[in-house]
Coordinates of C-alpha atoms in Angstrom, one line a residue:
M120 CA 10.9 46.3 -18.3
H121 CA 14.2 44.5 -17.5
S122 CA 16.7 44.0 -20.3
Q123 CA 17.8 40.4 -21.1
T124 CA 21.0 41.0 -19.2
D125 CA 19.1 42.2 -16.1
W126 CA 16.8 39.2 -16.3
T127 CA 19.8 36.8 -16.4
A128 CA 21.3 38.4 -13.3
I129 CA 17.9 38.2 -11.5
A130 CA 17.5 34.5 -12.5
Q131 CA 21.0 33.7 -11.4
R132 CA 20.5 35.4 -8.0
F133 CA 17.1 33.6 -7.7
Q134 CA 18.8 30.3 -8.5
Q135 CA 21.6 31.0 -5.9
D136 CA 19.2 32.0 -3.2
L137 CA 16.9 29.0 -3.7
G138 CA 19.8 26.6 -3.9
D139 CA 21.3 28.0 -0.7
S140 CA 17.9 27.6 1.1
W141 CA 17.4 24.0 -0.1
R142 CA 21.0 23.1 0.8
K143 CA 20.6 24.5 4.4
A144 CA 17.4 22.5 4.8
M145 CA 19.0 19.3 3.6
E146 CA 22.1 19.9 5.8
A147 CA 19.8 20.3 8.9
F148 CA 18.0 17.2 8.0
A149 CA 21.0 15.1 7.3
G150 CA 23.3 16.1 10.1
G151 CA 21.9 18.8 12.4
K152 CA 21.1 18.5 16.0
G153 CA 17.4 18.1 15.3
L154 CA 17.9 14.7 13.6
E155 CA 20.5 13.6 16.1
A156 CA 18.2 14.2 19.0
F157 CA 15.3 12.7 17.2
S158 CA 17.0 9.5 16.1
G159 CA 19.3 8.8 19.0
L160 CA 22.2 8.3 16.5
G161 CA 25.7 9.7 16.8
P162 CA 26.9 12.5 14.6
G163 CA 28.9 10.1 12.4
A164 CA 25.9 8.0 11.7
A165 CA 23.7 10.9 10.9
T166 CA 26.1 12.3 8.3
G167 CA 26.8 9.0 6.6
Q168 CA 25.6 10.3 3.3
P169 CA 26.6 13.5 1.4
V170 CA 24.1 16.3 1.2
P171 CA 22.4 16.3 -2.2
Q172 CA 23.5 19.0 -4.5
I173 CA 20.7 21.3 -5.7
Q174 CA 20.8 23.8 -8.5
F175 CA 18.1 25.4 -10.7
S176 CA 17.9 25.6 -14.5
P177 CA 18.0 29.4 -15.3
D178 CA 15.9 28.7 -18.5
K179 CA 13.3 26.8 -16.7
L180 CA 13.1 29.4 -13.9
A181 CA 12.7 32.2 -16.5
A182 CA 9.9 30.3 -18.3
L183 CA 8.3 29.6 -14.9
Q184 CA 8.4 33.2 -13.8
Q185 CA 6.9 34.4 -17.2
A186 CA 4.1 31.8 -17.0
Y187 CA 3.3 32.8 -13.4
L188 CA 3.2 36.5 -14.2
R189 CA 1.0 35.8 -17.2
E190 CA -1.5 33.6 -15.4
A191 CA -1.5 35.8 -12.3
A192 CA -2.4 38.8 -14.5
E193 CA -5.1 36.9 -16.2
L194 CA -6.5 35.9 -12.9
W195 CA -6.4 39.4 -11.6
N196 CA -8.0 40.8 -14.7
H197 CA -11.0 38.5 -14.0
G198 CA -11.3 40.3 -10.7
L199 CA -12.9 38.1 -8.0
A200 CA -14.3 35.7 -10.5
G201 CA -11.4 33.3 -10.8
A202 CA -12.1 29.8 -12.0
A203 CA -10.8 26.5 -10.4
A204 CA -12.1 24.2 -13.1
G205 CA -11.2 20.6 -13.0
D206 CA -10.6 20.2 -9.3
K207 CA -13.4 18.4 -7.4
R208 CA -12.6 20.2 -4.2
F209 CA -13.9 23.4 -5.7
S210 CA -16.5 22.1 -8.1
S211 CA -19.7 22.8 -6.2
E212 CA -22.0 25.7 -7.0
A213 CA -21.2 27.3 -3.7
W214 CA -17.6 27.9 -4.8
G215 CA -18.6 29.3 -8.2
S216 CA -21.1 31.7 -6.8
N217 CA -18.8 33.1 -4.1
P218 CA -16.3 35.4 -5.9
L219 CA -13.8 35.6 -3.0
A220 CA -13.8 31.8 -2.6
A221 CA -13.5 31.2 -6.3
F222 CA -10.5 33.6 -6.5
S223 CA -8.8 32.0 -3.5
A224 CA -9.2 28.6 -5.1
A225 CA -7.8 29.7 -8.4
A226 CA -4.9 31.5 -6.8
Y227 CA -4.1 28.5 -4.7
L228 CA -4.0 26.2 -7.8
L229 CA -1.8 28.7 -9.6
N230 CA 0.7 28.8 -6.7
G231 CA 0.6 25.0 -6.5
R232 CA 1.4 24.6 -10.2
T233 CA 4.2 27.1 -9.8
M234 CA 5.7 25.2 -6.8
L235 CA 5.6 22.0 -8.8
G236 CA 7.2 23.7 -11.7
L237 CA 9.9 24.9 -9.4
V238 CA 10.6 21.3 -8.3
E239 CA 10.9 20.3 -12.0
A240 CA 13.4 23.2 -12.5
V241 CA 15.7 21.6 -9.8
E242 CA 18.8 20.0 -11.2
T243 CA 19.6 17.2 -8.8
D244 CA 19.5 13.4 -8.5
P245 CA 16.1 11.6 -9.1
K246 CA 15.6 10.6 -5.5
T247 CA 16.1 14.1 -4.1
K248 CA 13.7 15.5 -6.8
A249 CA 11.1 12.9 -5.9
R250 CA 11.4 13.9 -2.2
L251 CA 11.0 17.6 -3.1
R252 CA 8.0 16.8 -5.2
F253 CA 6.4 14.7 -2.4
A254 CA 7.0 17.5 0.1
V255 CA 5.4 20.1 -2.2
E256 CA 2.4 17.9 -2.9
Q257 CA 1.9 17.4 0.8
W258 CA 2.1 21.1 1.4
M259 CA -0.4 21.8 -1.4
S260 CA -2.8 19.2 -0.1
A261 CA -2.6 20.6 3.5
S262 CA -2.9 24.3 2.5
A263 CA -5.9 24.1 0.2
P264 CA -8.5 26.7 1.0
S265 CA -11.1 24.0 1.1
N266 CA -9.5 22.8 4.4
F267 CA -10.3 26.0 6.3
L268 CA -13.8 27.1 7.3
V269 CA -13.0 30.8 6.7
L270 CA -12.3 30.0 3.0
N271 CA -14.6 27.0 2.3
A272 CA -17.7 28.4 0.6
E273 CA -19.5 25.1 0.7
A274 CA -19.0 24.6 4.4
Q275 CA -20.0 28.2 5.1
R276 CA -23.2 27.8 3.1
K277 CA -24.0 24.6 5.0
A278 CA -23.4 26.3 8.4
I279 CA -25.9 29.1 7.4
E280 CA -28.5 26.6 6.1
T281 CA -28.3 24.5 9.3
R282 CA -28.1 27.5 11.6
G283 CA -24.7 26.4 12.9
E284 CA -25.8 22.8 13.5
S285 CA -23.1 21.5 11.0
I286 CA -20.4 23.3 13.0
A287 CA -21.6 21.8 16.2
R288 CA -21.7 18.3 14.7
G289 CA -18.2 18.9 13.2
L290 CA -16.8 19.7 16.7
Q291 CA -18.4 16.5 18.0
N292 CA -16.8 14.6 15.2
L293 CA -13.4 16.2 15.9
L294 CA -13.6 15.3 19.6
S295 CA -14.6 11.8 18.8
D296 CA -11.7 11.3 16.3
I297 CA -9.2 12.8 18.8
Q298 CA -10.3 10.2 21.3
Q299 CA -9.8 7.3 18.8
G300 CA -6.6 8.8 17.5
R301 CA -7.4 8.9 13.8
V302 CA -9.7 10.6 11.2
S303 CA -12.8 8.6 10.6
M304 CA -13.3 7.5 7.0
T305 CA -16.5 5.5 7.5
D306 CA -19.2 4.9 10.1
E307 CA -17.4 2.1 11.9
R308 CA -20.4 1.4 14.1
Q309 CA -22.1 -0.3 11.1
F310 CA -19.5 -3.1 10.9
E311 CA -18.6 -6.1 13.0
I312 CA -16.0 -8.8 11.9
G313 CA -17.8 -12.1 11.5
R314 CA -21.3 -10.5 11.3
N315 CA -21.2 -8.4 8.1
V316 CA -17.6 -8.6 7.0
A317 CA -15.4 -11.7 7.0
T318 CA -18.4 -14.0 7.0
S319 CA -17.3 -17.0 5.0
E320 CA -18.0 -20.2 6.9
G321 CA -14.9 -22.0 8.4
A322 CA -13.0 -22.8 11.5
V323 CA -9.6 -22.2 13.1
V324 CA -7.8 -25.6 13.0
F325 CA -4.3 -24.5 14.1
Q326 CA -2.8 -21.6 16.0
N327 CA 0.4 -20.5 17.6
E328 CA 1.6 -17.2 19.1
L329 CA 1.8 -15.6 15.6
I330 CA -1.0 -17.1 13.4
Q331 CA -4.3 -18.7 13.3
L332 CA -4.9 -21.0 10.4
I333 CA -8.5 -21.0 9.1
E334 CA -10.0 -23.8 7.0
Y335 CA -13.1 -22.9 5.0
K336 CA -16.0 -25.1 4.6
P337 CA -16.3 -26.6 1.0
S338 CA -19.3 -25.6 -1.0
T339 CA -18.8 -28.3 -3.6
A340 CA -19.3 -32.1 -3.4
R341 CA -15.8 -32.7 -4.7
V342 CA -12.6 -30.7 -4.2
Y343 CA -9.1 -30.7 -5.7
E344 CA -6.8 -33.0 -3.8
R345 CA -4.1 -30.3 -3.3
P346 CA -5.2 -27.8 -0.6
F347 CA -4.8 -24.1 -1.3
L348 CA -3.1 -21.8 1.3
V349 CA -3.5 -18.0 1.2
V350 CA -0.8 -15.9 2.9
P351 CA -2.2 -12.3 3.3
P352 CA -0.1 -9.3 4.2
C353 CA 0.7 -9.0 7.9
I354 CA 0.5 -5.2 7.7
N355 CA -3.3 -5.5 7.2
K356 CA -5.9 -8.0 8.2
Y357 CA -6.8 -10.9 6.0
Y358 CA -10.5 -10.1 5.5
I359 CA -9.8 -7.7 2.6
L360 CA -10.0 -11.1 0.8
D361 CA -13.4 -11.8 2.4
L362 CA -15.2 -8.5 2.7
Q363 CA -18.6 -9.5 1.3
P364 CA -19.9 -12.7 -0.3
D365 CA -20.1 -11.1 -3.7
N366 CA -16.5 -9.9 -3.8
S367 CA -14.7 -12.5 -1.6
L368 CA -11.6 -14.1 -3.2
I369 CA -11.7 -16.7 -0.5
R370 CA -15.3 -17.6 -1.3
Y371 CA -14.5 -17.7 -5.0
L372 CA -11.6 -20.2 -4.3
V373 CA -14.0 -22.4 -2.3
E374 CA -16.7 -22.3 -5.0
Q375 CA -14.1 -23.3 -7.6
G376 CA -13.5 -26.5 -5.7
H377 CA -10.3 -25.7 -3.8
R378 CA -9.9 -26.7 -0.2
T379 CA -9.0 -23.3 1.1
F380 CA -6.9 -22.3 4.1
V381 CA -6.0 -18.7 5.1
V382 CA -3.4 -17.4 7.5
S383 CA -4.8 -14.9 10.0
W384 CA -1.9 -12.9 11.5
R385 CA -1.9 -12.0 15.1
N386 CA -2.1 -8.2 15.8
P387 CA 1.1 -8.0 17.9
G388 CA 1.3 -6.4 21.3
E389 CA 4.2 -5.8 23.6
S390 CA 4.6 -9.5 24.3
L391 CA 5.7 -9.9 20.6
G392 CA 7.9 -6.9 20.6
E393 CA 11.1 -9.0 19.9
T394 CA 9.6 -11.0 17.0
T395 CA 11.8 -11.1 13.9
W396 CA 11.4 -11.6 10.1
D397 CA 12.7 -15.2 10.7
D398 CA 9.8 -15.7 13.1
Y399 CA 7.3 -14.5 10.6
V400 CA 8.7 -16.9 8.0
G401 CA 9.3 -19.8 10.3
D402 CA 6.4 -19.7 12.8
G403 CA 4.1 -18.1 10.3
V404 CA 4.4 -19.2 6.7
L405 CA 6.5 -22.4 7.2
E406 CA 4.2 -23.6 10.0
A407 CA 1.1 -22.9 7.9
I408 CA 2.6 -24.8 5.0
R409 CA 3.4 -27.8 7.3
A410 CA 0.0 -27.8 8.9
V411 CA -2.0 -27.5 5.6
R412 CA 0.1 -30.3 4.1
E413 CA -0.5 -32.6 7.0
I414 CA -4.2 -31.9 7.0
G415 CA -4.2 -32.6 3.3
G416 CA -2.6 -36.0 3.8
G417 CA 1.0 -35.1 3.1
K418 CA 0.6 -34.1 -0.6
P419 CA 2.2 -30.9 -2.0
I420 CA -0.1 -27.8 -1.7
N421 CA -0.7 -24.7 -3.8
A422 CA 0.0 -21.3 -2.1
L423 CA -0.8 -17.7 -2.7
G424 CA 0.9 -14.6 -1.3
F425 CA -0.5 -11.1 -1.4
C426 CA 1.6 -8.0 -1.0
V427 CA 4.0 -8.4 2.0
G428 CA 2.4 -11.9 2.3
G429 CA 3.9 -12.7 -1.1
T430 CA 7.4 -11.4 0.0
L431 CA 7.1 -13.7 3.1
L432 CA 6.0 -16.6 1.0
G433 CA 8.8 -16.0 -1.5
T434 CA 11.3 -16.0 1.4
A435 CA 9.8 -19.2 2.8
L436 CA 10.1 -20.9 -0.5
G437 CA 13.7 -19.9 -0.6
V438 CA 14.2 -21.5 2.8
L439 CA 12.5 -24.7 1.7
S440 CA 14.5 -24.8 -1.5
A441 CA 17.8 -24.5 0.5
R442 CA 16.6 -27.5 2.6
G443 CA 15.8 -29.5 -0.5
D444 CA 12.1 -29.6 0.4
K445 CA 9.4 -29.0 -2.1
P446 CA 6.0 -29.0 -0.3
V447 CA 4.5 -26.4 -2.6
A448 CA 3.5 -27.4 -6.1
S449 CA 2.7 -23.9 -7.4
A450 CA 2.7 -20.3 -6.2
T451 CA 0.6 -17.3 -6.9
L452 CA 2.0 -13.8 -6.2
L453 CA -0.5 -10.9 -6.1
T454 CA 1.0 -7.3 -6.1
T455 CA 4.2 -8.6 -4.6
L456 CA 7.8 -7.3 -4.5
L457 CA 10.6 -9.8 -4.5
D458 CA 13.0 -7.6 -6.4
F459 CA 12.9 -4.1 -4.7
S460 CA 14.7 -2.2 -7.5
T461 CA 11.5 -0.3 -8.3
T462 CA 9.4 0.6 -5.2
G463 CA 7.6 3.7 -6.3
V464 CA 6.6 6.6 -4.0
L465 CA 7.6 4.7 -0.9
D466 CA 11.2 5.1 -1.9
V467 CA 11.1 8.8 -0.9
F468 CA 11.0 7.6 2.8
I469 CA 13.9 5.1 2.6
D470 CA 17.6 5.9 3.0
E471 CA 20.4 4.9 5.3
N472 CA 19.6 7.6 7.8
F473 CA 16.0 6.6 8.1
V474 CA 16.7 2.9 8.4
R475 CA 19.4 3.5 11.1
M476 CA 17.0 5.7 13.0
R477 CA 14.4 2.9 12.9
E478 CA 16.9 0.3 13.9
A479 CA 18.0 2.4 16.9
Q480 CA 14.3 2.9 17.9
M481 CA 13.1 -0.6 17.6
G482 CA 15.6 -2.9 16.0
R483 CA 15.9 -5.1 19.1
R484 CA 12.5 -4.6 20.7
G485 CA 9.4 -2.5 20.2
L486 CA 6.4 -2.0 18.0
L487 CA 5.6 0.0 15.0
K488 CA 2.1 1.2 15.9
G489 CA -0.6 0.4 13.3
Q490 CA -1.8 4.0 13.2
E491 CA 1.6 5.2 12.2
L492 CA 1.7 2.8 9.3
A493 CA -1.8 3.6 8.3
S494 CA -1.1 7.3 8.3
T495 CA 1.9 6.8 6.1
F496 CA -0.2 5.0 3.5
S497 CA -3.0 7.5 3.8
F498 CA -0.7 10.4 3.1
L499 CA 0.4 8.7 -0.2
R500 CA -3.1 9.9 -1.4
P501 CA -3.7 12.9 1.0
N502 CA -6.6 14.5 -0.8
D503 CA -8.6 11.3 -1.0
L504 CA -7.7 9.6 2.2
V505 CA -7.0 12.5 4.6
W506 CA -8.2 16.0 3.8
N507 CA -11.4 14.8 2.2
Y508 CA -12.5 13.5 5.5
V509 CA -11.2 16.5 7.5
V510 CA -13.5 18.7 5.4
G511 CA -16.5 16.4 5.5
N512 CA -16.3 15.4 9.1
Y513 CA -15.2 18.7 10.8
L514 CA -16.1 21.6 8.5
K515 CA -19.4 20.2 7.2
G516 CA -20.3 18.1 10.2
E517 CA -21.1 15.0 8.1
T518 CA -20.9 11.4 9.2
P519 CA -19.0 9.4 6.6
P520 CA -21.2 6.7 5.0
P521 CA -20.6 3.1 5.8
F522 CA -18.1 1.5 3.5
D523 CA -16.6 -1.9 4.2
L524 CA -13.3 -1.3 2.4
L525 CA -12.6 1.8 4.4
Y526 CA -13.6 0.0 7.6
W527 CA -11.0 -2.6 6.8
N528 CA -8.5 0.2 5.9
G529 CA -8.9 1.7 9.3
D530 CA -8.6 -1.6 11.2
S531 CA -4.8 -1.3 11.4
T532 CA -2.2 -3.7 12.7
N533 CA 1.0 -3.3 14.6
L534 CA 4.3 -4.7 13.5
P535 CA 7.1 -5.9 15.7
G536 CA 10.1 -3.5 15.6
P537 CA 12.8 -6.1 14.8
M538 CA 10.8 -7.6 12.0
Y539 CA 10.0 -4.1 10.6
A540 CA 13.7 -2.9 10.8
W541 CA 14.9 -6.1 9.1
Y542 CA 12.4 -5.6 6.3
L543 CA 13.3 -2.0 5.7
R544 CA 17.0 -2.7 5.4
N545 CA 17.0 -5.9 3.5
T546 CA 14.3 -5.2 1.0
Y547 CA 13.6 -1.5 0.4
L548 CA 17.1 -0.2 1.2
E549 CA 19.5 -2.9 0.1
N550 CA 17.4 -5.2 -2.1
N551 CA 19.1 -8.3 -0.6
L552 CA 16.3 -10.8 -1.3
V553 CA 17.4 -11.2 -4.9
K554 CA 21.1 -11.4 -4.1
P555 CA 22.1 -15.1 -4.0
G556 CA 23.5 -16.1 -0.6
K557 CA 23.3 -12.6 0.8
L558 CA 20.6 -13.4 3.4
T559 CA 20.3 -16.1 6.0
V560 CA 16.8 -16.8 7.1
C561 CA 15.7 -19.6 9.4
G562 CA 19.3 -20.9 9.3
E563 CA 19.4 -21.1 5.5
K564 CA 21.2 -19.1 2.8
L565 CA 18.6 -17.8 0.4
D566 CA 18.9 -18.1 -3.3
L567 CA 15.7 -17.5 -5.2
R568 CA 17.2 -19.0 -8.3
R569 CA 16.6 -22.4 -6.7
V570 CA 12.8 -21.7 -6.2
D571 CA 11.9 -23.7 -9.3
L572 CA 8.1 -24.1 -9.4
P573 CA 5.3 -22.8 -11.6
V574 CA 4.3 -19.2 -10.6
Y575 CA 1.3 -17.0 -11.5
I576 CA 2.3 -13.3 -11.0
Y577 CA -0.3 -10.6 -10.9
G578 CA 0.4 -6.8 -10.9
S579 CA -2.0 -3.8 -10.9
R580 CA -1.5 -1.1 -13.5
E581 CA -2.1 1.9 -11.2
D582 CA -0.7 0.4 -8.0
H583 CA 1.1 3.1 -6.0
I584 CA 2.4 0.7 -3.3
V585 CA 3.7 -2.1 -5.6
P586 CA 4.4 -0.4 -8.9
I587 CA 3.7 -2.5 -11.9
D588 CA 7.4 -2.5 -12.9
G589 CA 8.2 -3.8 -9.5
A590 CA 5.6 -6.6 -9.7
Y591 CA 7.0 -7.6 -13.0
G592 CA 10.4 -7.9 -11.5
S593 CA 9.4 -11.2 -9.9
V594 CA 9.4 -12.7 -13.4
H595 CA 13.2 -12.6 -13.5
A596 CA 13.7 -13.3 -9.8
L597 CA 12.3 -16.8 -10.1
P598 CA 13.5 -19.6 -12.5
G599 CA 10.4 -21.7 -13.0
K600 CA 7.6 -21.5 -15.6
K601 CA 5.7 -18.2 -15.1
R602 CA 2.6 -16.4 -16.2
F603 CA 2.4 -12.6 -15.7
V604 CA -1.0 -10.9 -15.8
M605 CA -1.7 -7.1 -15.4
G606 CA -5.0 -5.9 -14.1
A607 CA -6.5 -2.4 -14.3
S608 CA -6.9 -0.2 -11.3
G609 CA -4.8 -0.1 -8.1
H610 CA -3.3 -2.2 -5.2
I611 CA -6.7 -3.3 -3.8
A612 CA -9.3 -2.7 -6.4
G613 CA -7.3 -4.4 -9.1
V614 CA -7.0 -7.6 -7.0
I615 CA -10.6 -7.6 -5.7
N616 CA -12.3 -7.8 -9.0
P617 CA -14.9 -10.7 -9.0
P618 CA -16.1 -11.9 -12.4
A619 CA -19.8 -11.4 -11.7
K620 CA -19.2 -7.6 -11.5
N621 CA -17.9 -7.6 -15.1
K622 CA -15.7 -4.6 -14.3
R623 CA -12.3 -3.4 -15.6
S624 CA -10.0 -5.5 -17.7
Y625 CA -6.7 -7.3 -17.7
W626 CA -3.8 -7.9 -20.0
T627 CA -1.8 -11.1 -20.9
N628 CA 1.3 -11.9 -22.9
D629 CA 2.8 -15.4 -23.1
Q630 CA 6.2 -13.8 -23.8
L631 CA 8.2 -12.5 -20.8
P632 CA 10.8 -9.9 -22.1
R633 CA 13.2 -8.1 -19.8
T634 CA 11.1 -5.1 -19.0
H635 CA 7.4 -4.6 -18.3
A636 CA 7.3 -1.9 -21.0
A637 CA 8.4 -4.5 -23.6
W638 CA 5.9 -7.0 -22.2
L639 CA 3.1 -4.4 -22.5
E640 CA 3.8 -3.7 -26.1
G641 CA 2.9 -7.3 -27.0
A642 CA 0.1 -7.7 -24.4
R643 CA -3.5 -8.3 -25.3
E644 CA -6.4 -6.7 -23.3
H645 CA -9.3 -8.7 -22.1
P646 CA -12.6 -7.3 -20.6
G647 CA -13.6 -8.2 -17.1
S648 CA -11.9 -10.0 -14.2
W649 CA -8.5 -11.8 -14.3
W650 CA -9.8 -14.4 -11.8
P651 CA -11.0 -16.9 -14.4
D652 CA -7.6 -16.7 -16.2
W653 CA -6.0 -17.5 -12.9
M654 CA -8.3 -20.5 -12.2
A655 CA -7.6 -21.9 -15.7
W656 CA -3.9 -21.6 -14.9
L657 CA -4.3 -23.2 -11.5
E658 CA -6.4 -26.2 -12.5
P659 CA -3.6 -28.3 -13.9
H660 CA -1.6 -27.8 -10.6
A661 CA -4.5 -28.6 -8.3
G662 CA -4.6 -32.4 -8.6
R663 CA -7.5 -34.7 -9.2
P664 CA -11.0 -34.2 -7.8
I665 CA -11.7 -36.1 -4.6
A666 CA -14.7 -36.2 -2.2
A667 CA -14.9 -33.0 -0.1
P668 CA -14.0 -33.5 3.6
R669 CA -16.9 -33.7 6.0
R670 CA -15.1 -32.2 9.0
Y671 CA -12.5 -29.5 9.6
G672 CA -8.8 -30.4 10.2
R673 CA -7.5 -33.9 10.4
G674 CA -7.3 -36.4 13.3
S675 CA -6.6 -35.2 16.9
A676 CA -3.8 -32.8 15.9
Y677 CA -6.0 -30.4 13.9
R678 CA -9.4 -30.0 15.4
L679 CA -11.9 -27.1 15.4
I680 CA -10.5 -24.5 17.8
E681 CA -13.1 -21.8 17.2
P682 CA -15.3 -20.7 14.3
A683 CA -14.0 -18.4 11.6
P684 CA -13.0 -15.6 11.4
G685 CA -11.2 -16.5 14.7
S686 CA -10.1 -14.2 17.5
Y687 CA -6.7 -12.9 16.2
V688 CA -8.4 -10.8 13.5
K689 CA -10.6 -9.1 16.1
A690 CA -7.8 -7.7 18.2
K691 CA -7.4 -3.9 17.7
A692 CA -4.1 -2.2 17.4

């Protein structure tokens, strides 16, 4: 046994070695030849930020080593009967009845816990620690024994039971996915846009190079006089809001008597490779507002922005306010960031070096391919959205079941490089949208303090893309009368929660204190969907009921171009 003095010396040496290793890795990333060659930036640009200082707490390292030795001894004393309780990857009977597989799973989990403990022992700035944690979590997900046929007891049993047929099917699935360039999450052959997803009846009544504007057929004899415009995110396709009749937010709006219009963003190709954020605001959102207002007879409209669509809508409202124009009577923001102070896990990707690299790659022209963006979001939840399908598709030879949400998730969209680079720098990196006068968009200086209109703001409690604190930040970015509502679940499931399902719950609080934590202390929970609460808020802003229109559009300027869902949404990345 080592004496206390010996252990201290060992811990200090361990700390020094680990610190040196991490520091060398960071130096290589920040200023080495690898990054310089990869980004196309000069040495000065690549070394614009100091290398993070990394040290380890000797006390935490000592406790971590003792815990590891104790748990490793317990595992070894069980022989080859290690347990991996609580992890669904190793929960089947095949894992439990195979001693070697059970031991490998338990040892893997022990090593993973120790690696995460090592990250927690690091003494450095919060962002560096978050990056280390993210890297370790990615390594843990990728190196799980369930991902390898030689260690996956369940896949081995299936191969024996099917006499190798599962392996043959797995190879076929692998070759098919290599051809399509992504891991299949669902049986995409079972879906067709306009046939069994995005089926609400309507028509395209306006289009330009960037958008198609869809008007939906009223289902009530009378509608509110103020039309309702939906601006979905441009990084996904709009039909997440119209997947099926029983969960369609678009259909729900129509059924509640709102004359509903939706922006369908074009999936950009090389011809739109120079498109900017200004273009998305001007030719996208502002043109949609103008068209809907003219179709509605010139009256102010109500508008909704979802995710990046909300950021674009907020920017457009800032432009309109600078011009002294108020064509929007009220706004709804769903899981939207205007203040990018709190951006959650996505913050690990963003720093000056990364943004400069992207600006050099595509700041003037180019495309961010949809698959790259989709992969980034998938690896935020790697076990659920990546490795789960690697195991099922390739090791077990299974065809994933048809699931409309995952079909939509795989139907990715490109982004123009200049638009994407502007978005990275001015929102995630510098948070310029909430700095009065800092940005000029469509020729106007932005000041969100002038966007004075009623706003309904919704955030999802478990959202990993727009953290609930970030969604709440919009409360203090806008000056008008506001209502903030928090729903259960995540970025998509929290938003798509129709009342008929009677699922989940939501929270309300008429007071709007400085922080979300303070808001939550005084909030009251309600069972079911937040949609009826939203409709009750929206009704006073919707105008009086009038006879529903008998035709799409208005006059000769806005006529039926093609039936919904239109052609832009069908273009593949």
